[in-house]
Coordinates of C-alpha atoms and ligand atoms in Angstrom, one line a residue:
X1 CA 100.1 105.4 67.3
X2 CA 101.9 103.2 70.3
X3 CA 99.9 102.1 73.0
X4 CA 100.7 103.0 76.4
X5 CA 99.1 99.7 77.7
X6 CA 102.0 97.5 77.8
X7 CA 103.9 98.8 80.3
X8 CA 101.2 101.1 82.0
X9 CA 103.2 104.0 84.8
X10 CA 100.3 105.0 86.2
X11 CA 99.3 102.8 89.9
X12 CA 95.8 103.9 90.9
X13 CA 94.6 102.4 93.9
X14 CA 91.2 103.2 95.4
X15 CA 91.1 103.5 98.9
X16 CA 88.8 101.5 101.1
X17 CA 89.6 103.5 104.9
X18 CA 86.8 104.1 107.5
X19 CA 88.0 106.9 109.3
X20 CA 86.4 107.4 112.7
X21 CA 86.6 111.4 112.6
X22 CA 87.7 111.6 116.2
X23 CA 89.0 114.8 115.7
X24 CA 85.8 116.3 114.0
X25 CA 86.2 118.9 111.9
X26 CA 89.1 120.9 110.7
X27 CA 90.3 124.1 108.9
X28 CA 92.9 123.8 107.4
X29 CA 95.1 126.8 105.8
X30 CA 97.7 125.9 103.3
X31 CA 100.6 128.8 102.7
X32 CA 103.5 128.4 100.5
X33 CA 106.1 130.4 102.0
X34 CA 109.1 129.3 99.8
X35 CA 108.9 127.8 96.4
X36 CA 108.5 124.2 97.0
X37 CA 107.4 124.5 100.5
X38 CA 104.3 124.5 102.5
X39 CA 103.3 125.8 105.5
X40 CA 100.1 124.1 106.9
X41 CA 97.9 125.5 109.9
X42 CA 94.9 123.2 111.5
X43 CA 92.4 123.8 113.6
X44 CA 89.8 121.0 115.4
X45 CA 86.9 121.3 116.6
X46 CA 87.8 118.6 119.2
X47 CA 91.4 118.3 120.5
X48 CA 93.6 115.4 120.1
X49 CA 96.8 114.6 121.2
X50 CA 98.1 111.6 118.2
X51 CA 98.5 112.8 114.3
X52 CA 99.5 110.0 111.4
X53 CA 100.6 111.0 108.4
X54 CA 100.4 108.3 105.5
X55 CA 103.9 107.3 104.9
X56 CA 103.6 104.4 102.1
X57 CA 101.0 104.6 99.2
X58 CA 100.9 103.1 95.6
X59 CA 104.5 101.4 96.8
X60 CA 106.2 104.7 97.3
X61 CA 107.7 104.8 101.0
X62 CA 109.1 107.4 103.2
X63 CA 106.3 109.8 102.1
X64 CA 106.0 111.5 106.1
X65 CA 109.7 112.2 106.1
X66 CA 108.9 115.6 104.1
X67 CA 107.3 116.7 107.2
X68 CA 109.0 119.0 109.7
X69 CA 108.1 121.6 112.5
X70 CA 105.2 119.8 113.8
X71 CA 104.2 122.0 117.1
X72 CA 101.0 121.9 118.8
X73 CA 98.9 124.0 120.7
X74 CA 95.8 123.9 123.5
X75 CA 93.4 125.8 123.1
X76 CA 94.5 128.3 125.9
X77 CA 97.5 128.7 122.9
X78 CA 100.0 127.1 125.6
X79 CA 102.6 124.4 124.1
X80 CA 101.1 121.1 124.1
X81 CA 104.5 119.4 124.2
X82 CA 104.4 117.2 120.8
X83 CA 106.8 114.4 120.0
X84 CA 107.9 112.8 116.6
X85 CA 107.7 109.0 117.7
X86 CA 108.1 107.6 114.2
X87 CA 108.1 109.0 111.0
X88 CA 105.1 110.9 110.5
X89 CA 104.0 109.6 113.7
X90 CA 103.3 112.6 116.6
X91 CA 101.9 112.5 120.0
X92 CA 101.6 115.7 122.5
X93 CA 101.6 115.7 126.1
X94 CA 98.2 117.7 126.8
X95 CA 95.2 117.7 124.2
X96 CA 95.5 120.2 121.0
X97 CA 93.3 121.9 119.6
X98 CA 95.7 123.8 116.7
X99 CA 98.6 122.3 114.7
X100 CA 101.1 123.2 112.2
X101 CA 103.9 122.2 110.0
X102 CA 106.3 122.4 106.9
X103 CA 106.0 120.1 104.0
X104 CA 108.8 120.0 101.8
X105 CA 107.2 119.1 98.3
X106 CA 110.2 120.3 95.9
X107 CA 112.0 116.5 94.6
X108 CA 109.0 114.8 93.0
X109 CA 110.7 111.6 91.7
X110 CA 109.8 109.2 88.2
X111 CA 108.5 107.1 91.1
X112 CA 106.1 109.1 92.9
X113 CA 105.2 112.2 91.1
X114 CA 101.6 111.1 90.6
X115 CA 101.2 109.6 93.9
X116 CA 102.3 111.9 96.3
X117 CA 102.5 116.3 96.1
X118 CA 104.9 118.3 94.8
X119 CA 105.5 121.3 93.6
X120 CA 108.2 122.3 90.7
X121 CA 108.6 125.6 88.8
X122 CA 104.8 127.1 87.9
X123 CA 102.8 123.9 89.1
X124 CA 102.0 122.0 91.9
X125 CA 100.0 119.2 92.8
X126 CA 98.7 118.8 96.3
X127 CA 96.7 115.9 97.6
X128 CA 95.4 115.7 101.2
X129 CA 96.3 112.0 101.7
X130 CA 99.7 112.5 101.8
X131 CA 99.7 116.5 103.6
X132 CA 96.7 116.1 105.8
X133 CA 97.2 114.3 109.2
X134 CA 95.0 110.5 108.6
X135 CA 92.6 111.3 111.9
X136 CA 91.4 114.0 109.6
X137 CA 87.8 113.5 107.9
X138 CA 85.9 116.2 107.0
X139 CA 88.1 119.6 106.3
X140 CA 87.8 122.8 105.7
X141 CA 90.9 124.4 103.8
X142 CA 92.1 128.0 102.4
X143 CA 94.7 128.5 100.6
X144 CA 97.1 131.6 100.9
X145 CA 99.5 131.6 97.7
X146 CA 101.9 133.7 96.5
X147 CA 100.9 136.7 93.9
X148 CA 99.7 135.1 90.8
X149 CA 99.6 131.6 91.9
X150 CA 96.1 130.5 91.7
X151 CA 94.1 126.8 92.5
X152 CA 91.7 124.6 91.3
X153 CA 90.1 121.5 92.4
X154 CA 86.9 119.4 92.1
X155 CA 86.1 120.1 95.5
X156 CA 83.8 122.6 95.4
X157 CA 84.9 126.3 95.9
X158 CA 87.5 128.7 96.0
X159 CA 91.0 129.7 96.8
X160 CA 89.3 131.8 100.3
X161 CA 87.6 128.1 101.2
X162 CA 86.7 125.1 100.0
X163 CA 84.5 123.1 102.4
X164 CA 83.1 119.5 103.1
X165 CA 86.4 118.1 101.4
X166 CA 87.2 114.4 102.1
X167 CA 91.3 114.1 102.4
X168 CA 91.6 110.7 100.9
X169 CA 90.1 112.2 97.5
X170 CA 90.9 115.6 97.3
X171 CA 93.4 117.3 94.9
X172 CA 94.4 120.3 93.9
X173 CA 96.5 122.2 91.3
X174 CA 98.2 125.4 91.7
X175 CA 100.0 127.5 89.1
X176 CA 100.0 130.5 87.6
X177 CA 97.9 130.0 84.9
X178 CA 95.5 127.5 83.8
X179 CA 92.7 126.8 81.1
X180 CA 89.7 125.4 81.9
X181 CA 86.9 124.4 80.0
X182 CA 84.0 122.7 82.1
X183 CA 81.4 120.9 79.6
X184 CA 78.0 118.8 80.8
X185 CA 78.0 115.4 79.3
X186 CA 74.8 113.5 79.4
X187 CA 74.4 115.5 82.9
X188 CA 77.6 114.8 84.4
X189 CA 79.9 117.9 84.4
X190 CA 83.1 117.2 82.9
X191 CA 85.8 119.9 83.4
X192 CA 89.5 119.8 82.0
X193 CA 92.0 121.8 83.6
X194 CA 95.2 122.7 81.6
X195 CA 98.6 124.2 83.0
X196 CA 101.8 124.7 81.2
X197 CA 102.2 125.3 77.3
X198 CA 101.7 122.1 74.8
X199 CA 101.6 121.5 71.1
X200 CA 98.2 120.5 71.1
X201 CA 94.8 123.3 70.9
X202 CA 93.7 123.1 74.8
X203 CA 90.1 122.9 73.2
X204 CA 90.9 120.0 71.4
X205 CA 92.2 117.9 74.2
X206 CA 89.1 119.1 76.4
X207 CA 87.1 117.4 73.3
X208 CA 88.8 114.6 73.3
X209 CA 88.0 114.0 77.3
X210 CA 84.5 115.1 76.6
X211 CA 84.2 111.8 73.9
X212 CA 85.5 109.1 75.7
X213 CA 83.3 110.1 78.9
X214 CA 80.5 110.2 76.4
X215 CA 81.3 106.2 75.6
X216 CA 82.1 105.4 79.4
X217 CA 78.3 106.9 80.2
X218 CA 76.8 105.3 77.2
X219 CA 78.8 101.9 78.6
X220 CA 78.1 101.8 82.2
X221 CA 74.8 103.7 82.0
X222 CA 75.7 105.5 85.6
X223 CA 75.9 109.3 85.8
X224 CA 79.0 109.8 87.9
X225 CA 77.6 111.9 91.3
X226 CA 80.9 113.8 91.2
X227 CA 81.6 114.1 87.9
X228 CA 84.6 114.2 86.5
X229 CA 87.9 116.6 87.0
X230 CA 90.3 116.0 84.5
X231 CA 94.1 117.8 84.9
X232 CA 96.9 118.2 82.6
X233 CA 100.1 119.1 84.1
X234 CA 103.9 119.7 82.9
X235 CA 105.7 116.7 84.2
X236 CA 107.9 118.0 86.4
X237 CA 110.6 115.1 86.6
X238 CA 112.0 112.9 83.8
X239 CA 110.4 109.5 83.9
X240 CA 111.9 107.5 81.1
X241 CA 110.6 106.2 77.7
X242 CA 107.0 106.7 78.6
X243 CA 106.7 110.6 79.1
X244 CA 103.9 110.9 81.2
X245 CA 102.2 109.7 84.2
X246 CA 98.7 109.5 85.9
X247 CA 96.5 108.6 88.7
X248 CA 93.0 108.7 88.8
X249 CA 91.7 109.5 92.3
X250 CA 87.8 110.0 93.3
X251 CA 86.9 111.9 90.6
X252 CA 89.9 113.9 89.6
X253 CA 92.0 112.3 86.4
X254 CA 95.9 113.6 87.2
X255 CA 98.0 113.6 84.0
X256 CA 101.7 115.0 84.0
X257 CA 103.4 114.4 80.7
X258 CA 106.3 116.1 79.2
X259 CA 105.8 118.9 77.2
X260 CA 108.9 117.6 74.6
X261 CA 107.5 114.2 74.6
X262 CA 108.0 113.8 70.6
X263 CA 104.1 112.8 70.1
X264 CA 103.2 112.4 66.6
X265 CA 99.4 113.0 67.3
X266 CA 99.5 114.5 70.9
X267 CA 95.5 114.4 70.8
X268 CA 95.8 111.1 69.3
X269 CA 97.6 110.2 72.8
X270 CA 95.6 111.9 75.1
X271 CA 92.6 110.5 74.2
X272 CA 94.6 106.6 74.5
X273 CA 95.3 108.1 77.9
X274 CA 91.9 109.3 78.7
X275 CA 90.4 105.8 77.6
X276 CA 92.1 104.1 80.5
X277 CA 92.2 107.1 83.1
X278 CA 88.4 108.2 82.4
X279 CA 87.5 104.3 83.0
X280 CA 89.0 104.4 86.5
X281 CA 86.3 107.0 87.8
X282 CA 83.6 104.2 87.2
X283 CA 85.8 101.6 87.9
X284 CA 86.9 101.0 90.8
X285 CA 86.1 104.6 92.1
X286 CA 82.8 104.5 91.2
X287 CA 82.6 101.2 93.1
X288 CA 82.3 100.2 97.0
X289 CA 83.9 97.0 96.4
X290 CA 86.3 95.9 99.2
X291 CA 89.4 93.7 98.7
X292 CA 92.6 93.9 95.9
X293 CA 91.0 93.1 92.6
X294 CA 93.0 95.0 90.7
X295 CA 93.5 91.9 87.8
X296 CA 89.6 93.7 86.8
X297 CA 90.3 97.4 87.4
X298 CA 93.3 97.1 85.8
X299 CA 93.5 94.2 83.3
X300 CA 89.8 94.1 82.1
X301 CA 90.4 98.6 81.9
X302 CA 93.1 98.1 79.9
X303 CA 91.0 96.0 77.2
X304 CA 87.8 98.0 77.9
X305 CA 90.0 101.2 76.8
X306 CA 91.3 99.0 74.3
X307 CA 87.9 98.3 72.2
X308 CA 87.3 102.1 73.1
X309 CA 89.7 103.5 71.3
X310 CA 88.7 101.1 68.3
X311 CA 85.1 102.5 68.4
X312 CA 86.3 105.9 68.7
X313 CA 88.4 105.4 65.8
X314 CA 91.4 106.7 67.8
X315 CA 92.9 103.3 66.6
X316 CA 92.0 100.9 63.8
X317 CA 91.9 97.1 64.2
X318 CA 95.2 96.3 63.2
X319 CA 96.5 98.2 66.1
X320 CA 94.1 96.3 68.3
X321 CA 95.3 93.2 66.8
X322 CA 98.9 94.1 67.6
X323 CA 98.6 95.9 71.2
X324 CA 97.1 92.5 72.4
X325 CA 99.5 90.6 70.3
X326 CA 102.5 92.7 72.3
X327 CA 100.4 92.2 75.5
X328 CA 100.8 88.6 74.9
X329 CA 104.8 88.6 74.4
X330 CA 104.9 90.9 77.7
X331 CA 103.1 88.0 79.4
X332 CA 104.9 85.5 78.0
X333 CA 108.3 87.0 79.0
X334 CA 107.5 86.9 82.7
X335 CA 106.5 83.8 85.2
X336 CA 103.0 83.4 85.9
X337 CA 103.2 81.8 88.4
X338 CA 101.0 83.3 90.6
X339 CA 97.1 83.5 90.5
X340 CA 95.4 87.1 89.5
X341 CA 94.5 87.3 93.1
X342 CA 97.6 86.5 94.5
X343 CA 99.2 89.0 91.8
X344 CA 96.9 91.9 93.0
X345 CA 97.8 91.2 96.2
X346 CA 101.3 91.8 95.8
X347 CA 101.0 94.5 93.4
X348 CA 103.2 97.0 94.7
X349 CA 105.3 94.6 96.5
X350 CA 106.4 92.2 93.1
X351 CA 108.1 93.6 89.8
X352 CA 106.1 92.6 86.7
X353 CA 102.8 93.2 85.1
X354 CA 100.9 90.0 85.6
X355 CA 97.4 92.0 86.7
X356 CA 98.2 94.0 83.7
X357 CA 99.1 91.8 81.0
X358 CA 96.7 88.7 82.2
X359 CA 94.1 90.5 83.2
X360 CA 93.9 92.5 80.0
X361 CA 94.4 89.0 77.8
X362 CA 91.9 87.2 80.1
X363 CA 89.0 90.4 79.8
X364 CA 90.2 89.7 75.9
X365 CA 89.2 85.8 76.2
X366 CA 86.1 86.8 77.9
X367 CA 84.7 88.8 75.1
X368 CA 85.3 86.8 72.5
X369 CA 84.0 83.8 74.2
X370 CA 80.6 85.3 75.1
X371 CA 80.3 86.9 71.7
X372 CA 80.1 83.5 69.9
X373 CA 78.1 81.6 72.6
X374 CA 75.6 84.0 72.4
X375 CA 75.8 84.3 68.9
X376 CA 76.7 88.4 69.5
X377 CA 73.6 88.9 71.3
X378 CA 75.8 89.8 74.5
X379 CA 79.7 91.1 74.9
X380 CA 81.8 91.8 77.8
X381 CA 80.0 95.6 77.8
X382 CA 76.7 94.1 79.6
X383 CA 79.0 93.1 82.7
X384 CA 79.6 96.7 82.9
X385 CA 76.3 97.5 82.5
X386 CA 75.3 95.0 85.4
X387 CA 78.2 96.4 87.3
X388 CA 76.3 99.7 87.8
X389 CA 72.8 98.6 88.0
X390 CA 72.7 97.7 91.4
X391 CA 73.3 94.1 90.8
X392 CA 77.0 93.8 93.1
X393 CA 76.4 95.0 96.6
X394 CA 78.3 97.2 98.2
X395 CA 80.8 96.6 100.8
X396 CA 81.6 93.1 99.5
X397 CA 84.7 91.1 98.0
X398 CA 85.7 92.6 94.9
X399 CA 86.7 89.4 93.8
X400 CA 83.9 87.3 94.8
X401 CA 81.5 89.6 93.7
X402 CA 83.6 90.3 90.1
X403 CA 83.9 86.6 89.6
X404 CA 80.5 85.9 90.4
X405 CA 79.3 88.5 87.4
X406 CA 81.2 87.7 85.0
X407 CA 80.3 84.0 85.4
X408 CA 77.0 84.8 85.2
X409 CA 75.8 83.9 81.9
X410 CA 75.4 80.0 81.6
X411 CA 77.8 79.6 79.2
X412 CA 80.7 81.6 81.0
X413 CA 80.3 79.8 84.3
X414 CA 83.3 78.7 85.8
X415 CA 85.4 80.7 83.3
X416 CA 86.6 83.7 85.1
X417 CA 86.9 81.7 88.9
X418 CA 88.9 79.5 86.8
X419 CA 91.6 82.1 85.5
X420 CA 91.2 84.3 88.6
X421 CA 91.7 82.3 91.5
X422 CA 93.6 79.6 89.8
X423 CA 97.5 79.7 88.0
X424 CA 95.8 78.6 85.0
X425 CA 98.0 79.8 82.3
X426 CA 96.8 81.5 79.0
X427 CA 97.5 79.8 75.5
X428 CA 95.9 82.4 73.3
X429 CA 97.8 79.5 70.1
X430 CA 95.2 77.2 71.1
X431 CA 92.2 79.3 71.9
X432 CA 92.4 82.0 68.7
X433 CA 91.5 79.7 66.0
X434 CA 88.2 79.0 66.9
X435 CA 87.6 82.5 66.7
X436 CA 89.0 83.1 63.2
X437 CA 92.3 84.6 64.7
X438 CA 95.7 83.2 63.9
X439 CA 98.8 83.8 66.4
X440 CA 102.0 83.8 64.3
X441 CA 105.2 83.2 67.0
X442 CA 107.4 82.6 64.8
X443 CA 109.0 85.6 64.7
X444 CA 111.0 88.3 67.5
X445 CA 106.8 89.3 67.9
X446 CA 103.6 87.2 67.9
X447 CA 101.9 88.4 65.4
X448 CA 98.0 88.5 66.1
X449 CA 96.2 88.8 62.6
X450 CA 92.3 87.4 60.8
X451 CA 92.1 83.8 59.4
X452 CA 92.1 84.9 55.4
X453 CA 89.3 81.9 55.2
X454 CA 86.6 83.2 57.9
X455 CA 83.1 81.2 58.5
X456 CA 80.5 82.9 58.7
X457 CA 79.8 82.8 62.4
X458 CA 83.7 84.0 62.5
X459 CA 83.2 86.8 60.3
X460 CA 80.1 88.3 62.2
X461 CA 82.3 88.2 65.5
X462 CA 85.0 90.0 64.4
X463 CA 82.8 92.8 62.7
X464 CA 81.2 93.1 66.3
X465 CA 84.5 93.6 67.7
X466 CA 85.5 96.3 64.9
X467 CA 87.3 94.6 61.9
X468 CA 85.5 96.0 58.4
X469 CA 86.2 93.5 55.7
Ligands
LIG1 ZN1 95.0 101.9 85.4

């Protein structure tokens, strides 16, 4: 099976805004009055007179520009005189209490399909960060769809009114038909949504989600409040070689892939999928970290999934070998010439996978170094564990506090603030030996494989990372 790590689509990007809810509370009623179009009606509690829309997210720009007929009424229903100052900028002369406008939602792009809403053909995905006005806080919303459309969400509810919804975090599918299988995993509910017809048993997939949140629990040891909402979707644009695309957002997973993607084991590649995605709801949803440290909640995810899928047996340890041995040729065919903070800062401004690649060979690094100084008595998994004990606070640097856990132990200090806020370059040549692992460049691809004359000490680290000989 091919990993999907190399050149991961998906952009997930937790959102750290403090709203001040000066316009209270607000129902909201969402219509769809033309395939591809909806109509959105909201009502405050207290009258405003200024609405922003979010117009760049996950480096997608121009999102407000699908907006039109913004009017606005006072609460005595006169005109309260709006004006479009910017894109997705309004302002109205006298106080409103009511608003409404169109959303055109019909050309999702490769770019922005699991970003921003759309809606194409039986599906569509809406998410309130992108249709709701950013003043809003606590909502309200109905939906009113056509015959047979229906809608499901994680917010708790139904189609006549789902309430207490935050905007930044709330999605919803609608379609005209869905399975749905809701399961409770170790206490956390864990329900998988399923539009569109695949070549895979719906059960099976829903099984394969259920298993890698069963590891994730048994990893972090911290019962998601929320749960988790998993969605699979018909992609609704081409993308490319890579066939699907997802974002993880609160606690909803979003997966659109193409049902003719020629999968040999589709279940085989959700579950590869569902390593990564599922890992995002701890981390960095499940956080209250502040600050881009996306090197960890991408890179150190991406090997995290990695040994996952090993333990699951979803791949075996030659494929481990050779996704970080491709990792490593990604790296090496880009610049690093930036540190992993100044690459997560620039993210969705720079081309190239540094916080990827890096951080996934650096979480890599990490493991095996603190498997043989403590002799295997503790892997890179206890960070996790520490991560969700209550040990980081909340509300501080990502980075500082990330940095400061993983240098923890005695023998790791200094290692991570060293490739982290440094350009300290990775020579995996040099550093693999020790460990009983050879890289082998001599060819188009590095070839990552065991030492055939282990020691010992080698021999019992690798069996704790998953190789059985
Ligand atoms: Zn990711």
């Amino acid at each position: 099976m091919h990993d999907t790590t190399t050149t991961e689509t998906q952009r997930i990007q937790s959102i750290h805004r403090d709203f001040v809810g000066t316009n209270g509370t607000q129902s909201v009623t969402i219509k769809m009055p033309l395939p591809g179009q909806v109509q959105i009606e909201a009502q405050s509690s207290t009258p405003s007179d200024s609405w922003s829309f979010r117009n760049a997210y996950a480096g997608v720009l121009g999102i407000a520009e699908r907006i039109s007929d913004f009017r606005s009424t006072t609460s005595s229903d006169e005109d309260a005189g709006v004006k479009k100052i910017a894109t997705g900028e309004f302002r109205s002369d006298l106080p409103a209490s009511k608003i409404s406008y169109r959303v055109n939602l019909s050309k999702p792009t490769a770019a922005d399909v699991s970003h921003v809403s759309w809606i194409a053909g039986d599906y569509g995905l809406l998410m309130m960060g992108d249709l709701l006005p950013q003043e809003f806080a606590n909502i309200s919303v109905r939906f009113e769809l056509p015959g047979m459309w229906s809608v499901t969400s994680s917010s708790s509810g139904t189609a006549n009114l789902y309430q207490d919804v935050a905007p930044e975090k709330a999605v919803f599918l609608i379609g005209r038909s869905f399975y749905k299988a809701s399961q409770v995993v170790d206490d956390v509910p864990v329900t998988t949504v399923i539009g569109g017809r695949w070549p895979f048993k719906e059960r099976d997939a829903a099984g394969a989600a259920t298993r890698v949140m069963k590891s994730y629990l048994a990893l972090t040891k911290y019962k998601l409040p929320a749960g988790a909402f998993v969605l699979i979707a018909p992609l609704p644009v081409k993308v490319g070689d890579i066939k699907w695309r997802a974002e993880t957002r609160g606690s909803t997973v979003m997966l659109l892939i193409d049902p003719d993607a020629d999968f040999n084991n589709w279940v085989g590649q959700l579950s590869i999928i569902f390593t990564h995605e599922l890992l995002h709801l701890w981390v960095p949803n499940g956080l209250r970290l502040e600050g881009d440290y996306d090197w960890f909640f991408e890179g150190f995810t991406l090997y995290t999934a990695l040994q996952t899928a090993l333990k699951l047996k979803i791949i075996d340890f030659n494929e481990y070998l050779n996704t970080l041995g491709r990792v490593y040729d990604s790296y090496l065919s880009h610049d690093d010439d930036l540190s992993l903070i100044e690459a997560s800062e620039r993210r969705w401004t720079t081309p190239g996978s540094l916080i990827y690649d890096k951080g996934m060979l650096l979480a890599f690094l990490y493991d095996l170094k603190i498997r043989k100084e403590s002799r295997g008595a503790t892997t890179l998994s206890d960070r996790y564990r520490e991560l969700f004990s209550g040990a980081v606070a909340a509300n501080t640097s990502g980075n500082d506090a990330i940095i400061a856990l993983l240098d923890s132990p005695p023998a790791m200090n200094g290692f991570a603030r060293a490739y982290v806020d440094s350009k300290a370059k990775l020579e995996l040549e040099q550093v693999l030996p020790s460990y009983g692992l050879t890289l082998n460049s001599s060819s188009k691809q590095s070839q990552l494989s065991v030492n055939p004359d282990l020691n010992a000490e080698q021999r019992q680290l690798l069996r704790s990372l998953g190789y059985r000989k």
